[in-house]
């Protein structure tokens, strides 16, 4: 007959007893009754000379140490990978932002150039259309100020139909007035 | 055994050496990072940090039709960071920059030298030239690539019309953070035109580019407000050119002309022209000149007579048909008053006194209607003695004697515009009041301001006041029509319109305080259409060869008024009256031998040549008269009777 209790294995820390008789965790754990304190009751009657057994110890099955180590390694690996990725993203973002910043600088410079060009063109338009320049240019082309002119005045109300005769009469009057004025030019 | 000991010793020595070395490094690090850390970090930041003021663009000045008269254009300017120029290279810098910038190398050498700011920091910015760079100069500077020498883009003031309306617009000067008004409207409206500078703070790399994500502040500059003037640039140009041509032909010292809208007080044109002198031929005034239309005073002479007559009529002292026995010469205290043209005792009414521009008749009216205080009140009532408020800088308020200093002669002389002084603007205001039915009009030259937030804002002007009654003003206008039709100013008539106006010819005072013979200020001031006035104008010529306002200033008035009326789309006067004045004026002008036109182009040269020829002939004739043996072979004796200064017969 094999006493299962004799096969107890020491725990991982070398102790063989159990603390307070608590139940161990896990499906493989076995519950043992607390060791009896009276040697007479526990000693077999057929082997009187046999020395008394040491008090039975309560043992637990120790958890697998390799199991936690793998998780930690996994977590560390994930952390490192995440850090690397983050660093990469940050660096990449910085690079992109730097590029964008220089691009922004370039666009700003273009904007300034365009604004300057616009202002210069506007100034040029103003210069070309200034009365003094137009007069000078006209004179260069051989034009002279008009010395003879007349006036055409409307004779009717605004809603009156334009009468050909009235227009002709007005023009005739104006022409006569102009001729008279020419004759009497001071 | 020995070998082992030797190895240990070397290891120990090496250990000590490394320990010392790292110790030194550690000490240095502590020194740099702990003891001097803050200071060095500050220095480093200062080197990288750029704190720049962004100059604000100045507002644009437009004419009444929206044409640009003055505007900002961004241009490149060269500057140096003296702290980057090592002293031993300064002369080389100066030698290379001088031909590019067109500046003397010695001046450049001085400007390149290091200096400190008032705060005691090294100066980092100094303009090497205040003249904007051309594109070619910018390229040349790029090629030179001198460290510390760079360009900066800043607004520069541009006047597209060059000297068009220059004394009105004024000028600006470049200051550290932009442009500042120095004269004219640029000075008066400097606060409106000047924008709010912006600020930008950033860190830069060694190439001067902005470092991304560094400390930065950016406050954009706010552009200044725009000004909209009442000036019409086309009319302004016409007035300037006509005035310059007449000043040249009349060999006058200078000329002044103003055109104004009689209802709104809008000054449409205001010009000053200088005669030929050591600085060049006759020309429009430039931006460095003061605006003489409001800063210079002159004795107005006969143009003042309408104040006397209008005030007398308003006081019911005389009527247009009141008759006076007017002698050619009249005692006035211890002196005499005489008319310009000799005549005997004439029975003239008030209307004729004005059309004949009789000094004696006007003095008689003044003595009949006013005492000294009354005359002084009449002059002040028409605005003399106070500025017109047109809004231009340095405006004069004229010179009026206190009534108690009139003595025995002052009342008479003041009645026809002597013994006092007014600006052309003040004289024109008098006629604007008459043209506006006796109600004064506040002249203005700035119509509105425009800003981004509030848009266009019309500038408020002071309300006018009734100076004389409307019937009096109408009667005065009627008299002034006669001045042009049959009086002293036929040359002021404008075809198609009826014109009212008055000539003025005032002798100038010499250095000894006495009036000079034959040296005059000639003027004409009037309005049109006479019975429904729209525009008024004054022309003043200083020392014209022709001497008289009716023959020298009136033609300028006619030419610019003709242009202005057409420019303003003023309907011609009814055919029943305008040709009558034109015909009558033409007949009188022909009778007097007046050409009544302003010469242009080659005509001016011909006139000047003819006048010089006549002057030479006169000199020879005079010499021949003094020495009978001298033969005036080069001159035409028939011209010897002409005066040297002018050939126009006196007409007023």
Tab-separated table of C-alpha atoms in Angstrom, chain A residues 28-177:
chain	number	residue	atom	x	y	z
A	28	UNK	CA	-4.281	19.636	-10.202
A	29	UNK	CA	-4.053	20.838	-6.698
A	30	UNK	CA	-4.875	18.316	-3.962
A	31	UNK	CA	-6.271	19.126	-0.637
A	32	UNK	CA	-4.583	17.533	2.357
A	33	UNK	CA	-5.850	17.286	5.825
A	34	UNK	CA	-3.781	18.968	8.507
A	35	UNK	CA	-1.091	16.726	10.027
A	36	UNK	CA	-2.143	15.003	13.269
A	37	UNK	CA	-0.355	16.197	16.322
A	38	UNK	CA	-0.460	12.860	18.305
A	39	UNK	CA	2.263	10.444	17.086
A	40	UNK	CA	0.635	7.484	18.868
A	41	UNK	CA	-2.441	7.759	16.882
A	42	UNK	CA	-0.663	8.022	13.603
A	43	UNK	CA	2.035	5.366	14.090
A	44	UNK	CA	1.278	1.914	12.618
A	45	UNK	CA	0.967	-0.831	15.133
A	46	UNK	CA	2.930	-3.424	13.112
A	47	UNK	CA	6.238	-1.459	13.119
A	48	UNK	CA	6.832	-0.431	16.730
A	49	UNK	CA	10.589	0.145	16.283
A	50	UNK	CA	10.193	2.376	13.363
A	51	UNK	CA	11.024	5.961	14.231
A	52	UNK	CA	8.236	8.382	14.267
A	53	UNK	CA	7.553	10.189	11.069
A	54	UNK	CA	8.154	13.851	10.974
A	55	UNK	CA	5.050	15.896	11.012
A	56	UNK	CA	3.316	15.895	7.686
A	57	UNK	CA	3.616	19.078	5.726
A	58	UNK	CA	1.054	20.740	3.599
A	59	UNK	CA	2.292	21.371	0.057
A	60	UNK	CA	0.994	23.281	-2.942
A	61	UNK	CA	1.725	22.897	-6.575
A	62	UNK	CA	3.925	25.805	-7.570
A	63	UNK	CA	2.954	27.820	-10.632
A	64	UNK	CA	4.953	27.404	-13.781
A	65	UNK	CA	7.623	30.061	-13.740
A	66	UNK	CA	8.071	30.049	-17.545
A	67	UNK	CA	4.500	30.921	-18.109
A	68	UNK	CA	4.818	34.543	-16.628
A	69	UNK	CA	8.165	35.091	-18.284
A	70	UNK	CA	6.726	34.583	-21.756
A	71	UNK	CA	3.981	37.100	-21.126
A	72	UNK	CA	6.473	39.654	-19.916
A	73	UNK	CA	8.633	39.076	-22.914
A	74	UNK	CA	5.644	39.485	-25.141
A	75	UNK	CA	4.622	42.670	-23.444
A	76	UNK	CA	8.133	44.071	-23.624
A	77	UNK	CA	8.315	43.189	-27.272
A	78	UNK	CA	5.002	44.873	-27.950
A	79	UNK	CA	6.100	47.906	-25.976
A	80	UNK	CA	9.337	48.186	-27.871
A	81	UNK	CA	7.567	47.776	-31.153
A	82	UNK	CA	5.019	50.401	-30.189
A	83	UNK	CA	7.761	52.755	-29.118
A	84	UNK	CA	9.605	52.235	-32.362
A	85	UNK	CA	6.448	52.788	-34.325
A	86	UNK	CA	5.639	55.886	-32.313
A	87	UNK	CA	9.111	57.252	-32.774
A	88	UNK	CA	8.908	56.539	-36.456
A	89	UNK	CA	5.568	58.242	-36.703
A	90	UNK	CA	6.806	61.242	-34.746
A	91	UNK	CA	9.940	61.542	-36.844
A	92	UNK	CA	7.981	61.050	-40.018
A	93	UNK	CA	5.435	63.621	-38.917
A	94	UNK	CA	8.220	66.029	-38.067
A	95	UNK	CA	9.818	65.491	-41.409
A	96	UNK	CA	6.530	66.044	-43.174
A	97	UNK	CA	5.822	69.128	-41.099
A	98	UNK	CA	9.266	70.461	-41.801
A	99	UNK	CA	8.737	69.880	-45.482
A	100	UNK	CA	5.342	71.537	-45.277
A	101	UNK	CA	6.853	74.416	-43.397
A	102	UNK	CA	9.442	74.992	-46.081
A	103	UNK	CA	6.708	74.616	-48.655
A	104	UNK	CA	4.700	77.192	-46.726
A	105	UNK	CA	7.711	79.465	-46.780
A	106	UNK	CA	7.988	79.015	-50.496
A	107	UNK	CA	4.297	79.714	-51.032
A	108	UNK	CA	4.520	82.778	-48.829
A	109	UNK	CA	7.415	84.011	-50.904
A	110	UNK	CA	5.369	83.372	-54.033
A	111	UNK	CA	2.479	85.268	-52.496
A	112	UNK	CA	4.735	88.190	-51.712
A	113	UNK	CA	6.116	88.143	-55.225
A	114	UNK	CA	2.614	88.049	-56.659
A	115	UNK	CA	1.508	90.908	-54.445
A	116	UNK	CA	4.533	92.932	-55.407
A	117	UNK	CA	3.998	92.170	-59.049
A	118	UNK	CA	0.340	93.145	-58.732
A	119	UNK	CA	1.237	96.427	-57.073
A	120	UNK	CA	3.847	97.191	-59.700
A	121	UNK	CA	1.410	96.417	-62.495
A	122	UNK	CA	-1.226	98.578	-60.880
A	123	UNK	CA	1.257	101.404	-60.631
A	124	UNK	CA	2.214	100.871	-64.240
A	125	UNK	CA	-1.429	100.987	-65.318
A	126	UNK	CA	-1.886	104.215	-63.376
A	127	UNK	CA	1.233	105.667	-64.969
A	128	UNK	CA	0.192	104.677	-68.475
A	129	UNK	CA	-3.301	106.058	-68.022
A	130	UNK	CA	-2.251	109.311	-66.375
A	131	UNK	CA	-3.503	112.353	-68.292
A	132	UNK	CA	-0.036	113.807	-68.773
A	133	UNK	CA	1.229	110.607	-70.369
A	134	UNK	CA	-1.833	110.350	-72.624
A	135	UNK	CA	-1.374	113.943	-73.775
A	136	UNK	CA	2.308	113.366	-74.438
A	137	UNK	CA	1.598	110.183	-76.335
A	138	UNK	CA	-1.179	111.822	-78.344
A	139	UNK	CA	1.136	114.660	-79.301
A	140	UNK	CA	3.781	112.161	-80.297
A	141	UNK	CA	1.244	110.576	-82.618
A	142	UNK	CA	0.599	113.951	-84.192
A	143	UNK	CA	-2.731	114.674	-82.518
A	144	UNK	CA	-3.664	118.215	-81.564
A	145	UNK	CA	-6.350	119.526	-79.218
A	146	UNK	CA	-9.678	120.190	-80.890
A	147	UNK	CA	-10.027	123.864	-81.704
A	148	UNK	CA	-13.470	123.714	-83.237
A	149	UNK	CA	-16.465	122.189	-81.617
A	150	UNK	CA	-20.204	122.615	-81.293
A	151	UNK	CA	-23.024	121.632	-79.018
A	152	UNK	CA	-26.087	119.532	-79.676
A	153	UNK	CA	-28.903	120.178	-77.269
A	154	UNK	CA	-32.034	118.164	-76.846
A	155	UNK	CA	-35.066	120.300	-77.531
A	156	UNK	CA	-37.872	118.083	-76.301
A	157	UNK	CA	-38.967	116.487	-73.085
A	158	UNK	CA	-37.310	113.259	-72.060
A	159	UNK	CA	-40.307	111.192	-73.124
A	160	UNK	CA	-40.775	112.995	-76.392
A	161	UNK	CA	-39.957	111.021	-79.515
A	162	UNK	CA	-36.782	112.052	-81.265
A	163	UNK	CA	-37.882	114.138	-84.158
A	164	UNK	CA	-35.645	114.114	-87.154
A	165	UNK	CA	-36.597	117.628	-88.071
A	166	UNK	CA	-35.894	118.888	-84.554
A	167	UNK	CA	-32.498	117.242	-84.564
A	168	UNK	CA	-31.690	118.674	-87.950
A	169	UNK	CA	-32.805	122.098	-86.801
A	170	UNK	CA	-30.685	121.892	-83.686
A	171	UNK	CA	-27.682	120.814	-85.692
A	172	UNK	CA	-28.284	123.609	-88.179
A	173	UNK	CA	-28.540	126.158	-85.354
A	174	UNK	CA	-25.409	124.795	-83.774
A	175	UNK	CA	-23.538	124.862	-87.058
A	176	UNK	CA	-24.580	128.433	-87.628
A	177	UNK	CA	-23.599	129.391	-84.124
